[in-house]
Short mmCIF file of C-alpha atoms in Angstrom, two decimals:
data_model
loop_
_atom_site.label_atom_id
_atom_site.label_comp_id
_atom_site.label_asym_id
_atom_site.label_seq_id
_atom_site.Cartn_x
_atom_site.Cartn_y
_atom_site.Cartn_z
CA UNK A 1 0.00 0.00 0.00
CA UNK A 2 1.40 3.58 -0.74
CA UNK A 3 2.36 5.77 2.27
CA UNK A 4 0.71 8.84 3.21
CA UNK A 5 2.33 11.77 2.07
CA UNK A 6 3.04 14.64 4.45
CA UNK A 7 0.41 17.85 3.78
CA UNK A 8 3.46 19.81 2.40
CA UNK A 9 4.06 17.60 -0.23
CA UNK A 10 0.91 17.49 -1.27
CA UNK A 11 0.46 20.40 -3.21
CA UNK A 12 2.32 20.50 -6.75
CA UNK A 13 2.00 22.48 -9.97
CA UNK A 14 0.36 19.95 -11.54
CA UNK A 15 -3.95 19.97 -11.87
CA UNK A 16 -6.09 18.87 -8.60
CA UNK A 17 -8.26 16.40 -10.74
CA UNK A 18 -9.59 15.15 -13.68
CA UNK A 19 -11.15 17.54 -16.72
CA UNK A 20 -14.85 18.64 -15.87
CA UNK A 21 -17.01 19.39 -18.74
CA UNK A 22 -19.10 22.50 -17.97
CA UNK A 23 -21.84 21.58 -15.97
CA UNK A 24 -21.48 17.68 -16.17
CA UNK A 25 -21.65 15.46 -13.82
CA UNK A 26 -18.94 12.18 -13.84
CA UNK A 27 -20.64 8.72 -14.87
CA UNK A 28 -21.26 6.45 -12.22
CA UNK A 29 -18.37 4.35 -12.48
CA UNK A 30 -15.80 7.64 -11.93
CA UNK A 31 -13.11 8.91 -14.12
CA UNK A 32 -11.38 6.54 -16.46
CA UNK A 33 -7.83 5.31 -17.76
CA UNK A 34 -5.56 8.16 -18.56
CA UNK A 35 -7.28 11.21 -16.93
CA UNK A 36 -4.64 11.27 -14.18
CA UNK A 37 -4.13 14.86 -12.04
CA UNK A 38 -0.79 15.54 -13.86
CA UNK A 39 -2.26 15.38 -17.51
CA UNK A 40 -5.74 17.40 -16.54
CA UNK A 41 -6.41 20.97 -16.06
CA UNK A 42 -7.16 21.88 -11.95
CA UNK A 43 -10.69 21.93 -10.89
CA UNK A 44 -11.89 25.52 -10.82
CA UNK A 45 -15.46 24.92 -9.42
CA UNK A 46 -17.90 21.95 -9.67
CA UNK A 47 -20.91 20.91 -7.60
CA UNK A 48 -20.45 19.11 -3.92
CA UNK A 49 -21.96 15.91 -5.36
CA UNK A 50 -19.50 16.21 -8.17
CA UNK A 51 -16.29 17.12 -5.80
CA UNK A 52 -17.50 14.04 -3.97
CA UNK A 53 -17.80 11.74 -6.82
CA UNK A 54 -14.25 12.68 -7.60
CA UNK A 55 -13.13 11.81 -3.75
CA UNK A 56 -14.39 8.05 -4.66
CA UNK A 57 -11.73 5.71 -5.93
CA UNK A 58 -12.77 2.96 -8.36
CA UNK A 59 -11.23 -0.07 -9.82
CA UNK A 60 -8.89 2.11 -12.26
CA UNK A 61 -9.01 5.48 -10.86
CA UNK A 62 -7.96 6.88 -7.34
CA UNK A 63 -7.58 10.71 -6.66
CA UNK A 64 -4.71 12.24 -6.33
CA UNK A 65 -3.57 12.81 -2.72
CA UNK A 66 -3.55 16.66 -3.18
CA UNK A 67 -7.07 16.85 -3.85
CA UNK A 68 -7.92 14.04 -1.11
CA UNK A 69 -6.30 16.32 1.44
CA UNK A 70 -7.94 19.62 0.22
CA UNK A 71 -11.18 17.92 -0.34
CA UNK A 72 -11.78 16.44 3.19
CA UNK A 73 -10.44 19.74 4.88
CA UNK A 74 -12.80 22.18 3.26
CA UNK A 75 -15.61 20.38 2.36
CA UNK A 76 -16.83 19.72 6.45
CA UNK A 77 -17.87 24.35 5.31
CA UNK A 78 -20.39 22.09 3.51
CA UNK A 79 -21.02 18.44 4.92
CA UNK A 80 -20.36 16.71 8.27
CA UNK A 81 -17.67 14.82 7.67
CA UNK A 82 -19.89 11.75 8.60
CA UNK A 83 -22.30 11.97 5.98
CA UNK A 84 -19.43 12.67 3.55
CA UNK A 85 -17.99 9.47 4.38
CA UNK A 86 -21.86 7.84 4.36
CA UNK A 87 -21.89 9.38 0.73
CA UNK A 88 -18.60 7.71 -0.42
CA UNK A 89 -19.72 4.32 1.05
CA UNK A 90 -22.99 4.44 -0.94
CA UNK A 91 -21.18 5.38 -3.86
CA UNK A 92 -18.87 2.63 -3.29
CA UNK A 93 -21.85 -0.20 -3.08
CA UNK A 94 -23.97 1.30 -5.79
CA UNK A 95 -20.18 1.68 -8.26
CA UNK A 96 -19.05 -1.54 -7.31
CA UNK A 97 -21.98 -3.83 -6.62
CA UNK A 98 -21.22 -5.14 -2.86
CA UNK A 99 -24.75 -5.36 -2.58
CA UNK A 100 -24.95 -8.40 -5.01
CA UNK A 101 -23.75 -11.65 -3.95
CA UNK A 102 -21.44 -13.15 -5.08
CA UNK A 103 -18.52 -10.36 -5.32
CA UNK A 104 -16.93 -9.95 -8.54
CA UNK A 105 -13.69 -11.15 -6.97
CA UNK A 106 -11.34 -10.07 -9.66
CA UNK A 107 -12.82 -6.21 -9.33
CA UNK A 108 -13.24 -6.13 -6.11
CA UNK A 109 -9.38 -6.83 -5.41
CA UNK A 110 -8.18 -4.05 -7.92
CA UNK A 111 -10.89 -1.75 -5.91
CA UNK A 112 -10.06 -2.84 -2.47
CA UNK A 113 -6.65 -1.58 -1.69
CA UNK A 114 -7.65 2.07 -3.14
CA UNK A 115 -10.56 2.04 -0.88
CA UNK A 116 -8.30 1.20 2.07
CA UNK A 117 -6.13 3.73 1.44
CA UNK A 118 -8.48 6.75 1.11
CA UNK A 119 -9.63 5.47 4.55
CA UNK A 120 -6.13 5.44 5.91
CA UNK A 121 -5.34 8.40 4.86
CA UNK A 122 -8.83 10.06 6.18
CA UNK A 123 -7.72 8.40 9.40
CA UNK A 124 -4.17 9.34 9.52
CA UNK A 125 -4.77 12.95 8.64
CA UNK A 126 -8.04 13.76 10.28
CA UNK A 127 -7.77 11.18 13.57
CA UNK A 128 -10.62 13.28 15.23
CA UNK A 129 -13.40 12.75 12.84
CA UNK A 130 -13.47 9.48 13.81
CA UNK A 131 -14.14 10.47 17.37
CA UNK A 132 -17.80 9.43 16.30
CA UNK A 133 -18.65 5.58 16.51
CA UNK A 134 -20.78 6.19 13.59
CA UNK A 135 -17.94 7.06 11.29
CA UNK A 136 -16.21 4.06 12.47
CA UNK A 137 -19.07 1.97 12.35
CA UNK A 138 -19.39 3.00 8.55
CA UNK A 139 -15.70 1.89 7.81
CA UNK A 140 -16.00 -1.52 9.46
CA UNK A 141 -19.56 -1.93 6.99
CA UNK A 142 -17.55 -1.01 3.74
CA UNK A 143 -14.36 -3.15 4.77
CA UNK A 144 -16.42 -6.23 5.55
CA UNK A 145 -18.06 -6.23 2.58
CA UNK A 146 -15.01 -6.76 0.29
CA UNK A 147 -13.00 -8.62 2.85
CA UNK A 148 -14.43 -12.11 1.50
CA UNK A 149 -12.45 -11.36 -1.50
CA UNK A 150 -9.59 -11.03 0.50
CA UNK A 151 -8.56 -11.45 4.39
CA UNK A 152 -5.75 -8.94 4.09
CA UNK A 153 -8.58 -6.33 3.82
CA UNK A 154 -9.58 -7.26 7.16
CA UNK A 155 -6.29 -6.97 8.54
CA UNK A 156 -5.56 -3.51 6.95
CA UNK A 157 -8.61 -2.55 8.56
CA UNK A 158 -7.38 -4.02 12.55
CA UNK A 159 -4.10 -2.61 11.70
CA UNK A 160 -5.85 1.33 10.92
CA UNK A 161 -7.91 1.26 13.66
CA UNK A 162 -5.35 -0.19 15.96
CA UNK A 163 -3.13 3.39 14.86
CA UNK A 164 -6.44 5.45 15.05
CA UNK A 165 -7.02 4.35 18.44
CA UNK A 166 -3.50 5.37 19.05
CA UNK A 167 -3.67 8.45 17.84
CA UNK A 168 -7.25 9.42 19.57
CA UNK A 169 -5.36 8.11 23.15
CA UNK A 170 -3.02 10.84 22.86
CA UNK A 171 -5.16 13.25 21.78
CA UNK A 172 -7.46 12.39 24.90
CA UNK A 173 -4.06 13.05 26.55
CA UNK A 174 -2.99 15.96 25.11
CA UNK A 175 -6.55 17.73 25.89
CA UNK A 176 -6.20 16.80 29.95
CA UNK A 177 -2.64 17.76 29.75
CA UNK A 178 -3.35 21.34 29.10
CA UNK A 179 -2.28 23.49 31.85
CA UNK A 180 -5.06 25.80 33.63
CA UNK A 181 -3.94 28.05 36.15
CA UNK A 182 -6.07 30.21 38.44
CA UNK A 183 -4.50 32.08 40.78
CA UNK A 184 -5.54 34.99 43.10
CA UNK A 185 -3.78 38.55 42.02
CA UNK A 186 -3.44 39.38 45.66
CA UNK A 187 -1.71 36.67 46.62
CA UNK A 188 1.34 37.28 44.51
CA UNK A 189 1.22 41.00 45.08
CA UNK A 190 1.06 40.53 48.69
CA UNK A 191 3.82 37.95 48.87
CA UNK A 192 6.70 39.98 46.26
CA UNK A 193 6.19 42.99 49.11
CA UNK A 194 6.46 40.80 52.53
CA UNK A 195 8.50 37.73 51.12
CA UNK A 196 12.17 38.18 51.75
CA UNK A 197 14.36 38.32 48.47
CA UNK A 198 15.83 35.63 48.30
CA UNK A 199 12.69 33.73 48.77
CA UNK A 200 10.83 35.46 45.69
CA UNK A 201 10.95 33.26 42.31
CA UNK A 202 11.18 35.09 39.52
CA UNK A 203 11.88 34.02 35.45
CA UNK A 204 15.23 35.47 36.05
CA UNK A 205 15.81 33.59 38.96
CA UNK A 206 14.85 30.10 37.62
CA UNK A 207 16.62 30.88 33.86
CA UNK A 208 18.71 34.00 33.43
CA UNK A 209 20.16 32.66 29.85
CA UNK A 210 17.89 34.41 26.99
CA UNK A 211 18.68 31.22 24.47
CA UNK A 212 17.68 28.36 26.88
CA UNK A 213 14.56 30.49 27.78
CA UNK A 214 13.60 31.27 23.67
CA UNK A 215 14.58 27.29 23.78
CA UNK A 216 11.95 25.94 26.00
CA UNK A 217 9.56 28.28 24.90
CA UNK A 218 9.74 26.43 21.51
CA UNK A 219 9.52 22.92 23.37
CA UNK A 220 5.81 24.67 24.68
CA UNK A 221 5.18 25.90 21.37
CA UNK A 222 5.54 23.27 19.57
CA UNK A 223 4.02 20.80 21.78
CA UNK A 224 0.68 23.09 21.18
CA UNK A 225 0.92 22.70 17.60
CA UNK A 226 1.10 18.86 17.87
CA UNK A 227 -2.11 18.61 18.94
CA UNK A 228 -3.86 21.30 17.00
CA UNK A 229 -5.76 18.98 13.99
CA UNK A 230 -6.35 20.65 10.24
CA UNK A 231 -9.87 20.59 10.55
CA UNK A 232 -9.72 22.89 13.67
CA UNK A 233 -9.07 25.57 11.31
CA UNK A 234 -12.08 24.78 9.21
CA UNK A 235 -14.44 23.83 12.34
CA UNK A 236 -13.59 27.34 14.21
CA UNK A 237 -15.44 29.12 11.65
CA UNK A 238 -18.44 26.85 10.49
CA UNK A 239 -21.27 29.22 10.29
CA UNK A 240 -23.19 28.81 13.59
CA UNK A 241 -26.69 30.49 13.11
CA UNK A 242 -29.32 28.28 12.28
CA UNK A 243 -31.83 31.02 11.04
CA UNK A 244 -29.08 32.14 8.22
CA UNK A 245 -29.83 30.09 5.11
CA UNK A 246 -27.99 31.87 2.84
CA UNK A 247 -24.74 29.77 4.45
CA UNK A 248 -24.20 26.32 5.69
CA UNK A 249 -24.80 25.24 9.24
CA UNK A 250 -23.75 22.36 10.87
CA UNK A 251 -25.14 22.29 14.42
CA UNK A 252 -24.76 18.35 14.34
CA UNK A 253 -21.43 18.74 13.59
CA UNK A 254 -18.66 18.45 16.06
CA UNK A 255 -16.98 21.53 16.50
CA UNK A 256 -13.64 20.39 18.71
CA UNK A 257 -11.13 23.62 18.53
CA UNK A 258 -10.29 22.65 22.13
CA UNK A 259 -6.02 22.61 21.08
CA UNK A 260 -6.49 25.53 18.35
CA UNK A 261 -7.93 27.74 21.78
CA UNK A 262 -5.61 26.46 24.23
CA UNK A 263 -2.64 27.61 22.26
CA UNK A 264 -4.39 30.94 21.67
CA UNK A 265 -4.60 30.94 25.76
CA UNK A 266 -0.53 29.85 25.73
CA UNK A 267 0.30 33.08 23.89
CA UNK A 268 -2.20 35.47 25.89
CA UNK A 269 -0.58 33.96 29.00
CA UNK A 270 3.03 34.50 27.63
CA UNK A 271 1.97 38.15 27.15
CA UNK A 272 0.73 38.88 30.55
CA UNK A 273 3.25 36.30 32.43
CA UNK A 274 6.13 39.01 30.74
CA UNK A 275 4.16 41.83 32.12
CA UNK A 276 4.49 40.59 35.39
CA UNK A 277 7.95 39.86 35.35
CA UNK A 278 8.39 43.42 34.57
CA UNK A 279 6.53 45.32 37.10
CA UNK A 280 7.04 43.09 40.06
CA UNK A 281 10.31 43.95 41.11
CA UNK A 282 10.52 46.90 43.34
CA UNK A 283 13.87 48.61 41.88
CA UNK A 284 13.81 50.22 38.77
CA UNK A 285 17.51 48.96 38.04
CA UNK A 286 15.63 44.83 38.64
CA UNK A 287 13.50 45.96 36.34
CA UNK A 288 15.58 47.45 33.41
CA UNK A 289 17.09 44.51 33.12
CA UNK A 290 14.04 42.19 33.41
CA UNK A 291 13.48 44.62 30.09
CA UNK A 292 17.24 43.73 28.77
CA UNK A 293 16.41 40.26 28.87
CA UNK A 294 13.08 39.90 27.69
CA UNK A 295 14.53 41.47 24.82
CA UNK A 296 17.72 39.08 24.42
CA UNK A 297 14.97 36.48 24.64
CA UNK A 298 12.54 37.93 21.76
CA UNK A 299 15.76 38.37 19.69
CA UNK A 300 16.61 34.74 20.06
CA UNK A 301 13.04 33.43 19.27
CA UNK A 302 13.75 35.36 16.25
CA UNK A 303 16.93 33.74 15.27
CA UNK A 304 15.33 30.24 15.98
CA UNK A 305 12.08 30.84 13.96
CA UNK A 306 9.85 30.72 16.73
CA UNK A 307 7.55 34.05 15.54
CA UNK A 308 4.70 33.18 17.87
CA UNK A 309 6.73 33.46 21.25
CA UNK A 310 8.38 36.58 20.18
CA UNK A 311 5.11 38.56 19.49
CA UNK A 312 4.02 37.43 22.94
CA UNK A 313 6.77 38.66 24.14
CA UNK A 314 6.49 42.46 22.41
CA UNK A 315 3.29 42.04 23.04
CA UNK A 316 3.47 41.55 26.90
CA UNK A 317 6.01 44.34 27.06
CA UNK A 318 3.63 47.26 25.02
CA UNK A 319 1.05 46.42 27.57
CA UNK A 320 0.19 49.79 29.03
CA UNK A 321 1.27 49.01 32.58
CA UNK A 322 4.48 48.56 31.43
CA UNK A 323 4.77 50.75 28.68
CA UNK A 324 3.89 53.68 31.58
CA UNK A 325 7.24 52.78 33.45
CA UNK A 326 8.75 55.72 31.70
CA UNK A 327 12.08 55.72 34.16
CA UNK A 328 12.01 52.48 34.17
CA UNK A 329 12.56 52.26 29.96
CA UNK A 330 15.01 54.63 30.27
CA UNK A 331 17.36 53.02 32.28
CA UNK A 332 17.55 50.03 29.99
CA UNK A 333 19.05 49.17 26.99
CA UNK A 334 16.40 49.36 24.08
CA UNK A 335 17.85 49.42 20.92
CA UNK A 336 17.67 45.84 19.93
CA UNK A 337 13.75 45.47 21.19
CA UNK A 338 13.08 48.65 18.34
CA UNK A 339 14.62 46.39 16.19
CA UNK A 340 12.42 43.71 16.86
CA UNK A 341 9.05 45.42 17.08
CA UNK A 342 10.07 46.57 12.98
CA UNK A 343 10.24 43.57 12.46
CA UNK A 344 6.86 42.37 13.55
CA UNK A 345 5.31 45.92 12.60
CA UNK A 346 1.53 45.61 11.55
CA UNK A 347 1.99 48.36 8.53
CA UNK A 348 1.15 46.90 5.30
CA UNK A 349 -0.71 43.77 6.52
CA UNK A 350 2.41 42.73 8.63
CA UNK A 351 4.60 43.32 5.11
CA UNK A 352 7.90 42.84 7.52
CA UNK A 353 7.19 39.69 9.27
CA UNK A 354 5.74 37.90 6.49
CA UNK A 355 8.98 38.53 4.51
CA UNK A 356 10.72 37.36 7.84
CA UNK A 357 8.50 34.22 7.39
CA UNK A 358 9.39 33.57 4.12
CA UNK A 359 13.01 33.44 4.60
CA UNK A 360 12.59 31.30 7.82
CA UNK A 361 10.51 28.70 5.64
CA UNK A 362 13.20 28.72 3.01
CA UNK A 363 15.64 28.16 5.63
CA UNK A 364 13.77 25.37 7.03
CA UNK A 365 13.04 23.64 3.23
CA UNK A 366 16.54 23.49 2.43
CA UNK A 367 18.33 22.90 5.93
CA UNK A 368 20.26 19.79 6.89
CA UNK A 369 20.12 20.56 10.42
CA UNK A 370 16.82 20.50 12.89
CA UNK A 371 17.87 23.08 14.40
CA UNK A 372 17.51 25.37 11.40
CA UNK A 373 14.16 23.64 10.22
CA UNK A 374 11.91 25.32 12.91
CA UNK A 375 8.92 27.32 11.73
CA UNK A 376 6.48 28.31 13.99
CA UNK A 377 4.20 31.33 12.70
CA UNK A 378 2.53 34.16 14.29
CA UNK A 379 -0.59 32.38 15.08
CA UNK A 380 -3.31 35.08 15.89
CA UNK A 381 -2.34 36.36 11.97
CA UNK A 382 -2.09 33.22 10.57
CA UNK A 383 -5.59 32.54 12.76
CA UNK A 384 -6.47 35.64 10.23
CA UNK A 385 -5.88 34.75 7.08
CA UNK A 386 -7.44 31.46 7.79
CA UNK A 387 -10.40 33.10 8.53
CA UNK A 388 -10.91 35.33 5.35
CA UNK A 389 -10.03 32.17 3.17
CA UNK A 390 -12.74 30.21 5.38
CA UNK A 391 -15.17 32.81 4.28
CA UNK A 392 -14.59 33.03 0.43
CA UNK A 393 -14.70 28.85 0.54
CA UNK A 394 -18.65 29.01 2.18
CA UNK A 395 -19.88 31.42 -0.29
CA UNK A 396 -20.86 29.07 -3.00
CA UNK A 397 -21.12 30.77 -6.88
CA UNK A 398 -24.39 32.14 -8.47
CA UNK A 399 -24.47 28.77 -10.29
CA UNK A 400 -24.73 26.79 -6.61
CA UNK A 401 -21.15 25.48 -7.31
CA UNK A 402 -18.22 25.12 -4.64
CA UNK A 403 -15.23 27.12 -5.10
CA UNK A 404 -12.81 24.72 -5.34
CA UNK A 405 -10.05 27.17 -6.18
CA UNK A 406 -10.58 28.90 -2.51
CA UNK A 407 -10.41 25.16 -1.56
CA UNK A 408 -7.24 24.67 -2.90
CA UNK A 409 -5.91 27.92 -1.23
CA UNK A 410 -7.39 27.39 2.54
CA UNK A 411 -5.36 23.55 1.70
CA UNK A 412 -1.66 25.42 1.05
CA UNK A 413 -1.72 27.63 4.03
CA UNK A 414 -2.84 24.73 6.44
CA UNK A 415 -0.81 22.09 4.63
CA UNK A 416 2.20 24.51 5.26
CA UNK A 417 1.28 24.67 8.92
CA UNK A 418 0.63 21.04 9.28
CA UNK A 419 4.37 20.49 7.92
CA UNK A 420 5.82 23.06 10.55
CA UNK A 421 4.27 21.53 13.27
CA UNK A 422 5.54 18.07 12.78
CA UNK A 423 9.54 19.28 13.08
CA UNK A 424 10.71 17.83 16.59
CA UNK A 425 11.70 20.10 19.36
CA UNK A 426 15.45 19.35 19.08
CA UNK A 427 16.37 21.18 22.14
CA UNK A 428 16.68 19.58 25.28
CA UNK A 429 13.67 19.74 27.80
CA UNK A 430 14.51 21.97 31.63
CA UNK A 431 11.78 20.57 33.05
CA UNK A 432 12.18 23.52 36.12
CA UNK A 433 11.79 26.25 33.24
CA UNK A 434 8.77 24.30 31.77
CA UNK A 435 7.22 24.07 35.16
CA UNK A 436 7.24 28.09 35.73
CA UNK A 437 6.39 29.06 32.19
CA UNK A 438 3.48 26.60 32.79
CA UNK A 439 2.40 27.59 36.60
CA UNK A 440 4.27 30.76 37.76
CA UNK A 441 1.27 32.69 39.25
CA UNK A 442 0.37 36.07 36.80
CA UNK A 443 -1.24 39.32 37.37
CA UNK A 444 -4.79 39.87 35.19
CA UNK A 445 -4.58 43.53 33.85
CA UNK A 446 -5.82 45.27 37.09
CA UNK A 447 -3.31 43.34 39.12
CA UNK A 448 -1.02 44.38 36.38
CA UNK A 449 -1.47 47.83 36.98
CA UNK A 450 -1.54 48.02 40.89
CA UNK A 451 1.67 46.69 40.25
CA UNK A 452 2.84 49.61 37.71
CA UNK A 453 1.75 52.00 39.92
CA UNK A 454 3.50 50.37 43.28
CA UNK A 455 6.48 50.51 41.37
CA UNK A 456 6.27 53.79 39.69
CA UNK A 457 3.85 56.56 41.17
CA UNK A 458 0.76 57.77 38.91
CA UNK A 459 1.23 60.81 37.11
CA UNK A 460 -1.90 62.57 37.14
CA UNK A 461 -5.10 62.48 38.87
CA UNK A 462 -6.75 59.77 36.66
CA UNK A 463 -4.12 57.67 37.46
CA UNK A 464 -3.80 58.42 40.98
CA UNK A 465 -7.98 57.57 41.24
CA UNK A 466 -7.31 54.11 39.43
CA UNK A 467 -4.61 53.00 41.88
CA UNK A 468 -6.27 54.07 45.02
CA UNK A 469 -9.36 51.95 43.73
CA UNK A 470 -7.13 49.34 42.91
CA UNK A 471 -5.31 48.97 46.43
CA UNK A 472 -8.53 48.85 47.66
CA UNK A 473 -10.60 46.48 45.89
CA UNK A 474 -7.58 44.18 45.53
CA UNK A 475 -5.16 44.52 48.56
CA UNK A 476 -8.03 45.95 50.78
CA UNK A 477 -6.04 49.22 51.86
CA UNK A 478 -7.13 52.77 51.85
#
């Protein structure tokens, strides 16, 4: 049986399926002999049941794994993906005849091992659609009813659901392992002003080496990214009221983002967890140089690829409660973090960092070492563009036909991620670093700026009302 191929190989120059006669429909028995994707013009637009028809392999004809890919990630805008898969089973018994007894035996084994691999690869490459017993219920049906042609069909099937179950176990692990920390802002306030020194942790005191930090940042990166599926980025933005006809709606469908918002909780945490850093300590000079290094940090994120960390990390220090710390900025050494922030300026629909991203996916296409193959984009943009390219696939044409060309496009930028996120963290883990990044206690923004203000008077009456509201609501002093 052919292997899989990864999502960023699945995209080539070459068309995304076989020729499609203005407003024809396929005949039943699919695409022929010598209409393979390479020889064919792409797909521009066609109707769902005509997109599907193409998904279904036949005894001389399987798609191309390009359009099996794009197909089963953008068409869930449209169908649950467990009536698509009831569709290609019925298509599979009506095409081939498994109703009939008995089985053309000689047909049935040139069908049989395409079937099985459109269902491995469904299963390999969307794991969580088959989180429903009915979709696996529908896979056992078709695979029993050509396995009396051959037993190795039934052992294909044992051996796909033995690795599906695999896969859905860690998943089911990955979703409890996600780190949720609630902790009171007093409580850290209070103990940073009574604690003795030397008993305060801080980042600093657990990591003071910017590269080792930017390091394990991209172990907790990239560990998010492992468990965020392709179809989260479809299932995010399904359309979600039921009174809106003019778009599809899929209440039955299930809508699992649970990874794709727990690493847009990572980054918001990064943010505020370098705010606090920052306007904890009581002396200015502690705090310059919780600045300095915050900055050495972002710069080495930047070096390693990891984009998402360091706009956390500018992000965390523009917060307005430390952005206020006027004396505090001026005492430390800004240069390089002016640097930075260019590079991740929003102007011209982020023109900087997207060029940035470009090189760093070049680097990582053509590097021998893992080191230098580490991508990892800004998500909350990428998050973005996903979205727009979301839209422009639900909006069918005046004609009723799918946009398959959008298809194609929403395919590239999540087959690129799904690439990036597979590279192996090839830093070692410091499991006392991971540990505070994951549980070191963090101020929400109020906390954040009784903090500012402890550290650096207000500076006008507005201010000076905020904090004395503040220390009372929080610390309970007047």
């Amino acid at each position: 049986m052919p292997q899989t191929a990864c999502p960023s190989t699945m995209f080539a120059p070459s068309g995304m399926g076989p020729p499609l006669a203005s407003g024809e429909e396929p005949p039943q028995e699919g695409p022929g002999p010598g209409t393979g994707f390479s020889e064919s013009p792409p797909i521009s637009s066609a109707s769902l049941d005509t997109l599907i028809q193409h998904l279904v392999p036949t005894t001389d004809y399987y798609p191309e794994k390009a359009y099996v890919f794009t197909f089963l990630l953008s068409s869930r805008l449209f169908i649950p993906p467990h009536e698509l898969l009831a569709r290609v089973c019925q298509l599979c018994i009506q095409q081939q005849h498994l109703e009939q007894m008995p089985l053309d035996a000689a047909k049935v084994k040139k069908f049989g091992p395409k079937i099985l691999q459109l269902l491995t690869e469904w299963a390999e490459t969307f794991p969580s659609d088959f989180r429903e017993e009915k979709m696996v219920a529908q896979l056992k049906d078709l695979v029993h009813r050509i396995a009396p042609c051959d037993e190795a069909y039934r052992k294909k099937l044992n051996q796909v659901l033995q690795n599906l179950n695999a896969k859905l176990a860690a998943m089911a692990q990955g979703d409890e392992g996600i780190v949720k920390v609630t902790t009171s802002v007093s409580d850290k306030l209070v103990a940073f002003k009574t604690k003795p020194a030397p008993l305060q942790k801080d980042m600093i005191s657990i990591c003071n080496d910017p590269f080792t930090l930017a390091q394990q940042l991209t172990h907790i990166e990239l560990e998010h990214l492992r468990h965020i599926g392709p179809e989260e980025f479809v299932q995010a933005f399904v359309q979600k009221d039921p009174l809106d006809t003019t778009k599809p709606c899929f209440s039955e469908q299930s809508k699992s983002t649970t990874n794709l918002e727990a690493y847009v909780r990572w980054f918001n945490r990064l943010c505020y967890l370098v705010a606090t850093e920052i306007c904890m300590p009581a002396k200015k000079k502690q705090r310059a140089l919780v600045i300095e290094f915050f900055i050495d940090v972002a710069r080495e994120c930047f070096n390693i690829g990891n984009f998402n960390s360091l706009m956390a990390i500018i992000s965390g220090m523009n917060m307005s409660p430390v952005s206020r710390l006027k004396k505090t900025w001026a005492k430390a050494k800004t240069a390089k973090f002016f640097i930075l922030e260019h590079q991740m300026d929003p102007t011209g629909n982020f023109y900087n960092y997207r060029t940035a991203l470009r090189g760093a996916a070049h680097r990582s296409h053509t590097a021998h070492s893992n080191r230098e193959k580490i991508v990892i984009p800004f998500f909350s943009l990428l998050i973005k563009d996903i979205y727009f390219l979301n839209e422009s696939c639900s909006n069918r044409l005046p004609n009723g036909h799918v946009n398959f060309e959008k298809f194609v496009e929403l395919a590239r930028q999540v087959g690129e991620f799904m690439a990036w996120k597979q590279m192996e963290c090839p830093y070692e883990e410091e499991r006392s670093i991971l540990h505070y990044l994951h549980t070191a206690p963090i101020f929400n923004e109020d906390g954040l700026y009784l903090a500012s203000y402890e550290s650096e008077s207000p500076e006008n009456q507005v201010e000076k009302d905020r904090w004395k509201a503040l220390r009372s609501s929080i610390l309970g002093k007047t």
